[in-house]
Tab-separated table of C-alpha atoms in Angstrom:
chain	number	residue	atom	x	y	z
A	43	MET	CA	91.860	125.723	108.473
A	44	LYS	CA	90.706	123.764	111.483
A	45	TYR	CA	90.944	119.984	111.311
A	46	ARG	CA	87.245	119.416	111.958
A	47	ASP	CA	86.235	121.849	109.180
A	48	LEU	CA	88.496	120.109	106.682
A	49	VAL	CA	87.142	116.685	107.692
A	50	GLN	CA	83.566	117.916	107.205
A	51	ARG	CA	84.438	119.110	103.703
A	52	LEU	CA	86.141	115.812	102.870
A	53	HIS	CA	83.115	113.813	104.069
A	54	ALA	CA	80.729	116.039	102.111
A	55	ALA	CA	82.772	115.453	98.946
A	56	GLY	CA	82.655	111.667	99.396
A	57	PHE	CA	86.077	110.988	100.882
A	58	VAL	CA	86.529	108.172	103.380
A	59	ARG	CA	89.302	107.838	105.943
A	60	THR	CA	90.957	104.611	104.909
A	61	ARG	CA	93.746	104.290	107.434
A	62	GLN	CA	95.944	105.967	109.993
A	63	GLY	CA	99.316	107.009	108.651
A	64	LYS	CA	102.521	107.475	110.599
A	65	GLY	CA	102.259	109.715	113.625
A	66	ASP	CA	99.445	112.233	113.296
A	67	HIS	CA	98.820	111.670	109.568
A	68	GLU	CA	95.592	110.241	108.106
A	69	VAL	CA	94.991	108.826	104.635
A	70	TRP	CA	91.709	109.777	102.934
A	71	THR	CA	90.563	108.344	99.609
A	72	ALA	CA	87.742	108.876	97.165
A	73	PRO	CA	86.587	106.252	94.664
A	74	CYS	CA	87.087	108.465	91.602
A	75	LEU	CA	90.609	109.681	92.449
A	76	ASP	CA	93.743	107.649	91.861
A	77	ARG	CA	95.788	109.305	94.644
A	78	PRO	CA	94.926	109.579	98.330
A	79	VAL	CA	94.838	112.805	100.321
A	80	ILE	CA	97.114	112.905	103.362
A	81	ILE	CA	96.136	115.283	106.161
A	82	THR	CA	97.555	115.845	109.617
A	83	ARG	CA	95.432	115.444	112.703
A	84	THR	CA	96.293	118.730	114.378
A	85	ARG	CA	94.093	121.552	115.611
A	86	GLU	CA	95.157	123.815	112.717
A	87	VAL	CA	96.032	122.079	109.452
A	88	SER	CA	98.904	123.761	107.608
A	89	PRO	CA	98.089	125.908	104.563
A	90	ALA	CA	99.867	123.568	102.128
A	91	VAL	CA	97.989	120.474	103.342
A	92	THR	CA	94.703	122.401	103.296
A	93	ARG	CA	95.378	123.614	99.753
A	94	ASN	CA	96.115	120.059	98.536
A	95	ALA	CA	92.939	118.701	100.130
A	96	LEU	CA	90.778	121.490	98.703
A	97	LYS	CA	92.241	120.892	95.228
A	98	ALA	CA	91.328	117.202	95.508
A	99	ILE	CA	87.787	118.130	96.585
A	100	GLU	CA	87.555	120.497	93.611
A	101	ARG	CA	88.627	117.716	91.208
A	102	ILE	CA	85.812	115.503	92.511
A	103	THR	CA	83.112	118.144	92.307
A	104	LYS	CA	84.092	119.186	88.772
A	105	GLY	CA	84.056	115.814	87.241
């Protein structure tokens, strides 16, 4: 998935970029989740990182 598409989905779900991580990593949090989502700032985000972010978005939208 492209970085900009993933960021749009995170914003739509209520996530906020809280800080820059090491290197090209970013830390995104949502008020109702206890763990942050870490994504890489690359043109194409890897499938594993995309899957983790989409699972976090799903947890927010379900409850």
